[in-house]
Tab-separated table of C-alpha atoms in Angstrom:
chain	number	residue	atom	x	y	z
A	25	UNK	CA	43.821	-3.113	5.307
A	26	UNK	CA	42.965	-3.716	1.496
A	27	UNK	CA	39.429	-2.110	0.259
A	28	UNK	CA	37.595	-4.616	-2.417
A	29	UNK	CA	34.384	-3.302	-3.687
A	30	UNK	CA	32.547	-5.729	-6.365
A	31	UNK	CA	30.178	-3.443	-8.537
A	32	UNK	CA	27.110	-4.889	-10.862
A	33	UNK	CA	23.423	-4.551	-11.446
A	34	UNK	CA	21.199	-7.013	-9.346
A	35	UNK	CA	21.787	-10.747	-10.794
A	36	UNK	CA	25.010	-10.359	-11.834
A	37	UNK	CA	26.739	-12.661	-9.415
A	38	UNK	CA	28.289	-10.163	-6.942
A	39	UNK	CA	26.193	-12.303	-4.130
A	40	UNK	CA	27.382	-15.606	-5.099
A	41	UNK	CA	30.671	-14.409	-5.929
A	42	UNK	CA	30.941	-12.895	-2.106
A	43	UNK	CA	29.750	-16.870	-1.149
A	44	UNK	CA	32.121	-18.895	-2.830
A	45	UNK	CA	34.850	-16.070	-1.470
A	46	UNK	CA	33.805	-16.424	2.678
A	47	UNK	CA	32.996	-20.272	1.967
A	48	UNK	CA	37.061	-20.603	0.950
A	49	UNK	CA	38.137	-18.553	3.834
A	50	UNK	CA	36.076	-19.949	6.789
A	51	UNK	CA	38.975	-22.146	7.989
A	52	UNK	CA	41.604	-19.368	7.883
A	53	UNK	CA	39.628	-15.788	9.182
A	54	UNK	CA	37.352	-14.339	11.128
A	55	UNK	CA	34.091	-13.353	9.530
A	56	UNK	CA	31.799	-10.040	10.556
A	57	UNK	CA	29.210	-9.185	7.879
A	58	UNK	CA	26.762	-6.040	7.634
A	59	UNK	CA	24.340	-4.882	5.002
A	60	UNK	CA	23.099	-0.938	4.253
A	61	UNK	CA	19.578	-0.439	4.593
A	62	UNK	CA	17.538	1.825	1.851
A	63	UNK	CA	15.293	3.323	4.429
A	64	UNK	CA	14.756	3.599	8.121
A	65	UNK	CA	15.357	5.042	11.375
A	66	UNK	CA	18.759	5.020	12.312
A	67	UNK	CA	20.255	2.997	9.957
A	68	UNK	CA	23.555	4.881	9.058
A	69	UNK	CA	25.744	2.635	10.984
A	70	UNK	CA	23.426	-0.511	10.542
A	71	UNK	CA	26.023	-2.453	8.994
A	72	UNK	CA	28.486	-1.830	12.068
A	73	UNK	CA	25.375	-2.632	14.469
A	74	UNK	CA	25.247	-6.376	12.357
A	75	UNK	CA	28.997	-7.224	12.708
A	76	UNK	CA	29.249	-6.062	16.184
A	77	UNK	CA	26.414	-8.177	16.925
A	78	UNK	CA	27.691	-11.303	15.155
A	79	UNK	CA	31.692	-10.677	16.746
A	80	UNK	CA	30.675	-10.311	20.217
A	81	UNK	CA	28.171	-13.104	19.748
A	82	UNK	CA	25.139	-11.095	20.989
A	83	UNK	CA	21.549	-12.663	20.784
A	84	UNK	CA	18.062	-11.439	20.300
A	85	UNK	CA	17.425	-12.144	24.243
A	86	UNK	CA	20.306	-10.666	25.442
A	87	UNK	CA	19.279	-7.504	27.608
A	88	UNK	CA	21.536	-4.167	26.632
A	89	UNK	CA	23.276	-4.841	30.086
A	90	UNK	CA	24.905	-8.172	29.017
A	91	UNK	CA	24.771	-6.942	25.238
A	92	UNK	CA	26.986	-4.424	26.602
A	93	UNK	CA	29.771	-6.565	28.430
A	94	UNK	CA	30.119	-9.141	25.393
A	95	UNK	CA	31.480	-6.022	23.928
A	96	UNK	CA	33.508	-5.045	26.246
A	97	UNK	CA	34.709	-8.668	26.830
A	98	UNK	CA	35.605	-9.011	23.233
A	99	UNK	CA	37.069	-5.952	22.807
A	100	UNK	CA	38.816	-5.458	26.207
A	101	UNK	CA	39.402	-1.791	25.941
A	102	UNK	CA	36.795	0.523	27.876
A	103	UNK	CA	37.345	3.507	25.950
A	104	UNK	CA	36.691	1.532	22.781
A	105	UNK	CA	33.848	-0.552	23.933
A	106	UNK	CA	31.846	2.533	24.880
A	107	UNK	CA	32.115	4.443	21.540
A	108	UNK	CA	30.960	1.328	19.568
A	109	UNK	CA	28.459	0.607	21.981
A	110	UNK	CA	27.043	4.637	21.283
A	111	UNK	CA	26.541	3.721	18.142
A	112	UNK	CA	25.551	0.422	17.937
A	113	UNK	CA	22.290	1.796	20.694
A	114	UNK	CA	23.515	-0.114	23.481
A	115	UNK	CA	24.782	2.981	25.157
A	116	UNK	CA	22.859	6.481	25.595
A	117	UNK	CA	26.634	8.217	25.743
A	118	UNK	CA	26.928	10.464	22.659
A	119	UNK	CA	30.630	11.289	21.237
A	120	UNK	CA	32.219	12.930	18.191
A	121	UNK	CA	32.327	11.240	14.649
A	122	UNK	CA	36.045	11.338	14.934
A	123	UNK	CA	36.025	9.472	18.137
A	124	UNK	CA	33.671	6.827	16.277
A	125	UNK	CA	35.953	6.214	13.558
A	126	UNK	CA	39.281	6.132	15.922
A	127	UNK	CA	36.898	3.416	18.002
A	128	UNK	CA	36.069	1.488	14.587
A	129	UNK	CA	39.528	1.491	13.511
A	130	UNK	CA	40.707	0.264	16.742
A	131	UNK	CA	38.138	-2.244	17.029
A	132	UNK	CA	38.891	-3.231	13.494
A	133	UNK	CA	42.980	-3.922	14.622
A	134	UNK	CA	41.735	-5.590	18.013
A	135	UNK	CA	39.877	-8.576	15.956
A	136	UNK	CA	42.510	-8.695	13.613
A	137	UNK	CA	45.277	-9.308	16.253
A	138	UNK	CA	43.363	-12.616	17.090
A	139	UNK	CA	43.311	-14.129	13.362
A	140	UNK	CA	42.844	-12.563	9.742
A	141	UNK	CA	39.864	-10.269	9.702
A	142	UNK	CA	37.155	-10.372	6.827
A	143	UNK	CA	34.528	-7.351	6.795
A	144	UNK	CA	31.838	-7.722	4.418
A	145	UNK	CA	29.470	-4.808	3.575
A	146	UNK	CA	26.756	-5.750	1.148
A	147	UNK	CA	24.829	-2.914	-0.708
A	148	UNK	CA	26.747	0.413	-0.114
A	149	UNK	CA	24.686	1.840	-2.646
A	150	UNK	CA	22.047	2.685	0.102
A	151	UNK	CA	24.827	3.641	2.392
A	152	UNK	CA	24.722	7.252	3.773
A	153	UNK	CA	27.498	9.589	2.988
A	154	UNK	CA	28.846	9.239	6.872
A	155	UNK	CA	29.144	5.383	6.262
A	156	UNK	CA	30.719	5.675	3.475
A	157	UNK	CA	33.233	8.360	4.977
A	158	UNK	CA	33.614	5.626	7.543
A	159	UNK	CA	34.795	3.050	4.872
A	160	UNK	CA	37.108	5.632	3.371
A	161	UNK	CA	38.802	6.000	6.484
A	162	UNK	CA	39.730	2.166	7.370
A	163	UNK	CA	40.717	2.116	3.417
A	164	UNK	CA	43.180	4.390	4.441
A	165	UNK	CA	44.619	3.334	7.421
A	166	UNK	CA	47.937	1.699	8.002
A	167	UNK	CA	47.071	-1.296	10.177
A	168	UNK	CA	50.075	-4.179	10.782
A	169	UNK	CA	47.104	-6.573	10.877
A	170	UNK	CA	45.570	-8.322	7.983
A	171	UNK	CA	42.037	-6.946	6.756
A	172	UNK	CA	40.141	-7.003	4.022
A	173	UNK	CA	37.274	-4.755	3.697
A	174	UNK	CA	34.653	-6.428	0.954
A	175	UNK	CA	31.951	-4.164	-0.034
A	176	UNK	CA	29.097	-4.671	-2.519
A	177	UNK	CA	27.260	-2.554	-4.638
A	178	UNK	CA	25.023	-1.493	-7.925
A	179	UNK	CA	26.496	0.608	-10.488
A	180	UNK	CA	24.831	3.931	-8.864
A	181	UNK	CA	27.426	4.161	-6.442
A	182	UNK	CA	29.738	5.290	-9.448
A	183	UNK	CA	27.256	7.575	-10.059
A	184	UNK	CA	27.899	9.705	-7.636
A	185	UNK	CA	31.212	8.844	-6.620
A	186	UNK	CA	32.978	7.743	-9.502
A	187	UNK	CA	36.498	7.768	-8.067
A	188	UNK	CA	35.542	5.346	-5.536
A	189	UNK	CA	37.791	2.241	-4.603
A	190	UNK	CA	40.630	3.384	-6.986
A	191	UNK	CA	43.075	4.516	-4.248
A	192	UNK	CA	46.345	2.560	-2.392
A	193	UNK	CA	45.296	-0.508	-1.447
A	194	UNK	CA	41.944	-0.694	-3.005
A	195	UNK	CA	40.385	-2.389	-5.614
A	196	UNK	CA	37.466	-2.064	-7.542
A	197	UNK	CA	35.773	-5.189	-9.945
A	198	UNK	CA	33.071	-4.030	-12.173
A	199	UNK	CA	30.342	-7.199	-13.060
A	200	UNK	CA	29.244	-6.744	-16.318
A	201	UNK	CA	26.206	-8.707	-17.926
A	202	UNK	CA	27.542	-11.762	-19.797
A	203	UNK	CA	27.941	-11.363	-23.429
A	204	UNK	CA	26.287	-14.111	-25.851
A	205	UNK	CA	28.510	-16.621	-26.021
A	206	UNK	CA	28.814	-16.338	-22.301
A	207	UNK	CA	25.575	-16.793	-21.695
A	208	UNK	CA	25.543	-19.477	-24.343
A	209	UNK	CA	28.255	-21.578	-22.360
A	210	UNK	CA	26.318	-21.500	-19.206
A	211	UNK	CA	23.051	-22.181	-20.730
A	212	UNK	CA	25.228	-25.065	-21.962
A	213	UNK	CA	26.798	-26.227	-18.805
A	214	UNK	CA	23.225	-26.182	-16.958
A	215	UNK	CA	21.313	-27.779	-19.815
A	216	UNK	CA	23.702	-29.310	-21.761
A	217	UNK	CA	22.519	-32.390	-22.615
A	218	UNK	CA	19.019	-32.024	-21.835
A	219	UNK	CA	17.910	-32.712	-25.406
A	220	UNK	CA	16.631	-28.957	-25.551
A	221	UNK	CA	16.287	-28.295	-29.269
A	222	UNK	CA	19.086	-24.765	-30.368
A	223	UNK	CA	16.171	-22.839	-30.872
A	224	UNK	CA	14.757	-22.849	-26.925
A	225	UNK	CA	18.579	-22.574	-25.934
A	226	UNK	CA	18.727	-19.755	-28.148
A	227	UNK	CA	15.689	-18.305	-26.692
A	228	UNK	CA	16.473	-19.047	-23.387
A	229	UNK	CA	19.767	-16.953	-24.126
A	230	UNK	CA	18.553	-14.178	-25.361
A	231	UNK	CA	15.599	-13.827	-22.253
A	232	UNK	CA	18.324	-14.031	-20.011
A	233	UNK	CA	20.232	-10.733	-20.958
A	234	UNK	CA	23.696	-11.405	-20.044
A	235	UNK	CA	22.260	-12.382	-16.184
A	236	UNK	CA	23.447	-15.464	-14.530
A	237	UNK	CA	20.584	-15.182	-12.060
A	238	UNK	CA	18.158	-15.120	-14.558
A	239	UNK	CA	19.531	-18.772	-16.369
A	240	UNK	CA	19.909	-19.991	-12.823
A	241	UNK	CA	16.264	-19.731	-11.754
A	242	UNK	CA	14.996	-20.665	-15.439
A	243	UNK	CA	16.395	-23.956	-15.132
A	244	UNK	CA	15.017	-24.121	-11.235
A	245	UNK	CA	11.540	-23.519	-13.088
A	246	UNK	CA	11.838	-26.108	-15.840
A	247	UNK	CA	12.648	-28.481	-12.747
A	248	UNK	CA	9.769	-27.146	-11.029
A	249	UNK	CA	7.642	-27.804	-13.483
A	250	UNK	CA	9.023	-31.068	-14.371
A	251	UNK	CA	10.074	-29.780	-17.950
A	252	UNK	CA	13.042	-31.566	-17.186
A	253	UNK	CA	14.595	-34.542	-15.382
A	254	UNK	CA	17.887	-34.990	-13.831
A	255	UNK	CA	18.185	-38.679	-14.786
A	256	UNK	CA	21.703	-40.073	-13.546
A	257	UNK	CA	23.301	-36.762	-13.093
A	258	UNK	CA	22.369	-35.080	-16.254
A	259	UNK	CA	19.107	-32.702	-17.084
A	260	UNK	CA	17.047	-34.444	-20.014
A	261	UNK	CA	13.781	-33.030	-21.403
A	262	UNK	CA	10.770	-34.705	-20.004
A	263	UNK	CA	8.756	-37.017	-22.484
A	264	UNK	CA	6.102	-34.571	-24.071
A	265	UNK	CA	8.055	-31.423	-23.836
A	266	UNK	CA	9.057	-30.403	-26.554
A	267	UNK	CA	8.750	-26.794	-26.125
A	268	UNK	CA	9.158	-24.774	-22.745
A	269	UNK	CA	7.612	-21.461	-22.108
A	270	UNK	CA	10.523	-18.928	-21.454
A	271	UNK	CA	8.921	-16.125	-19.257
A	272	UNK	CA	10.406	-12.396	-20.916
A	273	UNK	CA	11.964	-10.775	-17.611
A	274	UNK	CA	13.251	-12.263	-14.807
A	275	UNK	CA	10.749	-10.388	-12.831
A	276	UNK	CA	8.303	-12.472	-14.848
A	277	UNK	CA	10.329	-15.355	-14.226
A	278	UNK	CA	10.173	-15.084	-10.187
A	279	UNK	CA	7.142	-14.231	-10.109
A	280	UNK	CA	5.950	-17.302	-11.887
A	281	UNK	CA	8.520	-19.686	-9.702
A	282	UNK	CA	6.464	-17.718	-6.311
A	283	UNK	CA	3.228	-18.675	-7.992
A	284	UNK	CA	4.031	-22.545	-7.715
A	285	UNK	CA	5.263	-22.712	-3.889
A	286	UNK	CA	3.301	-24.185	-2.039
A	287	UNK	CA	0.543	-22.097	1.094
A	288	UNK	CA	3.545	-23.006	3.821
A	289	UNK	CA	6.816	-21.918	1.528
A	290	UNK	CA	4.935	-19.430	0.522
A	291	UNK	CA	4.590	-18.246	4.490
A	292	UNK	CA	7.990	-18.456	5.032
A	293	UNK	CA	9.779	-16.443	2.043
A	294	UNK	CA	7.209	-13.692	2.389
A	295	UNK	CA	7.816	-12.376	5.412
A	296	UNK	CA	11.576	-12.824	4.623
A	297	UNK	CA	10.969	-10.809	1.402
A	298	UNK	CA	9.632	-7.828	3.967
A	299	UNK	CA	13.159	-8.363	5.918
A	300	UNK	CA	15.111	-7.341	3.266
A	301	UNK	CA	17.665	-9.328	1.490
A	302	UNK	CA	19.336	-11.018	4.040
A	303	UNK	CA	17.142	-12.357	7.036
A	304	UNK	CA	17.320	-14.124	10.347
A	305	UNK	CA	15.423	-17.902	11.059
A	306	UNK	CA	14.716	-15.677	14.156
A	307	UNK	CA	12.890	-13.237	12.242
A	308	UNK	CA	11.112	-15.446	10.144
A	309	UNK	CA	10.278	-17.599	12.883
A	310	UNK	CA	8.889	-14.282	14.507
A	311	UNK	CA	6.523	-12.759	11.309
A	312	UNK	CA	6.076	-16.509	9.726
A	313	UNK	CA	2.027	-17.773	10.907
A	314	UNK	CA	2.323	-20.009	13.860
A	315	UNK	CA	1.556	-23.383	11.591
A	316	UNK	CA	4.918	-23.365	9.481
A	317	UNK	CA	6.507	-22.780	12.810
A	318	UNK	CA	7.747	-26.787	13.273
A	319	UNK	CA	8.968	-27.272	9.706
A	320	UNK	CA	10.672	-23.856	9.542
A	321	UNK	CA	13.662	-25.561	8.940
A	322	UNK	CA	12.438	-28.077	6.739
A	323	UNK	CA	10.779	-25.178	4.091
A	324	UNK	CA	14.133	-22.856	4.309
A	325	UNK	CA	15.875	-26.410	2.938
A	326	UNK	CA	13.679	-26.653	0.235
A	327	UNK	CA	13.803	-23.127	-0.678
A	328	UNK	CA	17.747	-23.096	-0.665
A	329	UNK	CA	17.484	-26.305	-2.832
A	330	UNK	CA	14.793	-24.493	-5.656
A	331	UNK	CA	17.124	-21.505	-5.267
A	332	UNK	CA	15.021	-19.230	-3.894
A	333	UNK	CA	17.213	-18.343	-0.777
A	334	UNK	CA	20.704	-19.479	0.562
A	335	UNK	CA	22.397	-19.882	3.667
A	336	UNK	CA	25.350	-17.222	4.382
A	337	UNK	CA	28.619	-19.012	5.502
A	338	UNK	CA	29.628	-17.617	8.813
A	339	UNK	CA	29.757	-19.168	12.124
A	340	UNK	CA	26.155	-19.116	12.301
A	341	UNK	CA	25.121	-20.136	8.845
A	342	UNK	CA	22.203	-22.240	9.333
A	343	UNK	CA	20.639	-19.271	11.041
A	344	UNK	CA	21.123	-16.139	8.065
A	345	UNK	CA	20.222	-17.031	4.734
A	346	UNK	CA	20.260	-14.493	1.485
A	347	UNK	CA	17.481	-14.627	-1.156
């Protein structure tokens, strides 16, 4: 098992990064992603809860009685199957954190055996110190199978635990912001030939921070706003605008790109805002009113296309999406 933890403030690519990673894997592993919650009630093996619940294929309807035998049928190993299902709450049996992590591990080799295994948890900043303990125990276990552990997280993490994902078989990328000329060649490759005069590019540069996230959705708003035109491939300045307003934070920025969706768009990312980061159709289809419930689909599309949200690769993409 190999531990890769990607480290950087929010906007710094880790998301997209993780994307373009499980996007050139999908043909070759097996998937299973979880994300740490920053507050709730029993949420310190959440992430587990998620990739147990994607692996053995379990759905919303399911009761805990069939819940519970697609685990065991996946796993096929009773003594496993009954510690994850303790603390995944589809089992009222309690047992010992060590027996938990000998279960996890053994679960962890049991979906390997079947094809390469990928693990993703996302935001281990928020993870509790017994998830965490978790991790550091698969990091350092010798399985014959091939896994690799991919964790995300902000730059607090190092905070408190500075030495972590610096041991055998780990590794640990820090995502800084982008320095000028950086920034300069992406502003560049988005708005290249735009006819954008070097003084907006310049400003747009210098709002952005070093923050690919920020450039990204600035050029989403200048579309938006029909600023600019994507005439035969390329982005050209719209006649009459010669100068585009360049909000001062990206806060500012998303906040003003929210302000233009329309009533129905706007009914559908809300309640996926209140989610959390990553959220379920499901769910949305669940909180969203009852009048954006036929063109659910049709609003997520144009969200992922003014890059507001975007759909997680997986086996069941076009149900999880990430904004």
């Amino acid at each position: 098992l190999r531990l890769v933890t990607l480290v950087g403030d929010a906007g710094v690519g880790k998301s997209r990064l993780t994307r373009e990673f499980l996007a050139s894997v999908e043909d070759r592993s097996w998937r299973v992603r979880g994300k740490c919650l920053p507050y709730g009630k029993g949420i310190t093996f959440w992430p587990l809860v998620e990739m147990v619940r994607r692996a053995a294929d379990i759905e919303d309807e399911d009761t805990p009685e069939r819940a519970g035998a697609k685990v065991r049928g996946l796993l096929g190993d009773a003594e496993v199957a009954e510690r994850i299902l303790s603390v995944t709450g589809l089992s009222l049996r309690t047992f010992s954190l060590d027996e938990v992590f000998w279960a996890v591990r053994r679960m962890v080799e049991i979906l390997a055996e079947r094809e390469p295994l990928v693990m993703v948890i996302d935001d281990i900043h928020w993870a509790e110190t017994t998830l965490l303990e978790l991790i550091e125990h698969l990091a350092g276990s010798d399985l014959e199978s091939p896994v690799l552990l991919l964790c995300t997280a902000r730059g607090e993490l190092l905070e408190t635990h500075p030495e972590w994902s610096l041991g055998a078989r780990q590794d640990r990328i820090v995502l800084g912001p982008l320095g000028d000329d950086q920034a300069g060649l992406m502003v560049e490759a988005l708005l290249g030939q735009s006819g954008l005069s070097p003084a907006i590019r310049q400003k747009v540069t210098a709002a952005a921070q070093g923050i690919p996230l920020f450039v990204e959705q600035l050029v989403s708003m200048f579309v938006d706003e029909g600023a600019i035109r994507n005439v035969e491939g390329t982005w050209r300045l719209a006649d009459g605008a010669a100068e585009l307003r360049v909000p001062p934070t990206i806060n500012a920025l998303l906040a003003a790109r929210l302000d233009r969706l329309s009533r129905e768009e706007r009914a559908v990312v809300e309640p996926a805002s209140v989610i959390g980061q990553v959220f379920d159709e499901s769910a949305i289809r669940h909180l969203a009113p009852d009048v954006v419930h036929a063109g659910l689909g049709g609003h997520l599309a144009t969200l992922d296309r003014k890059q507001l949200v975007h759909p997680i690769p997986g086996d069941d993409a076009e149900d999880e999406a990430r904004h």
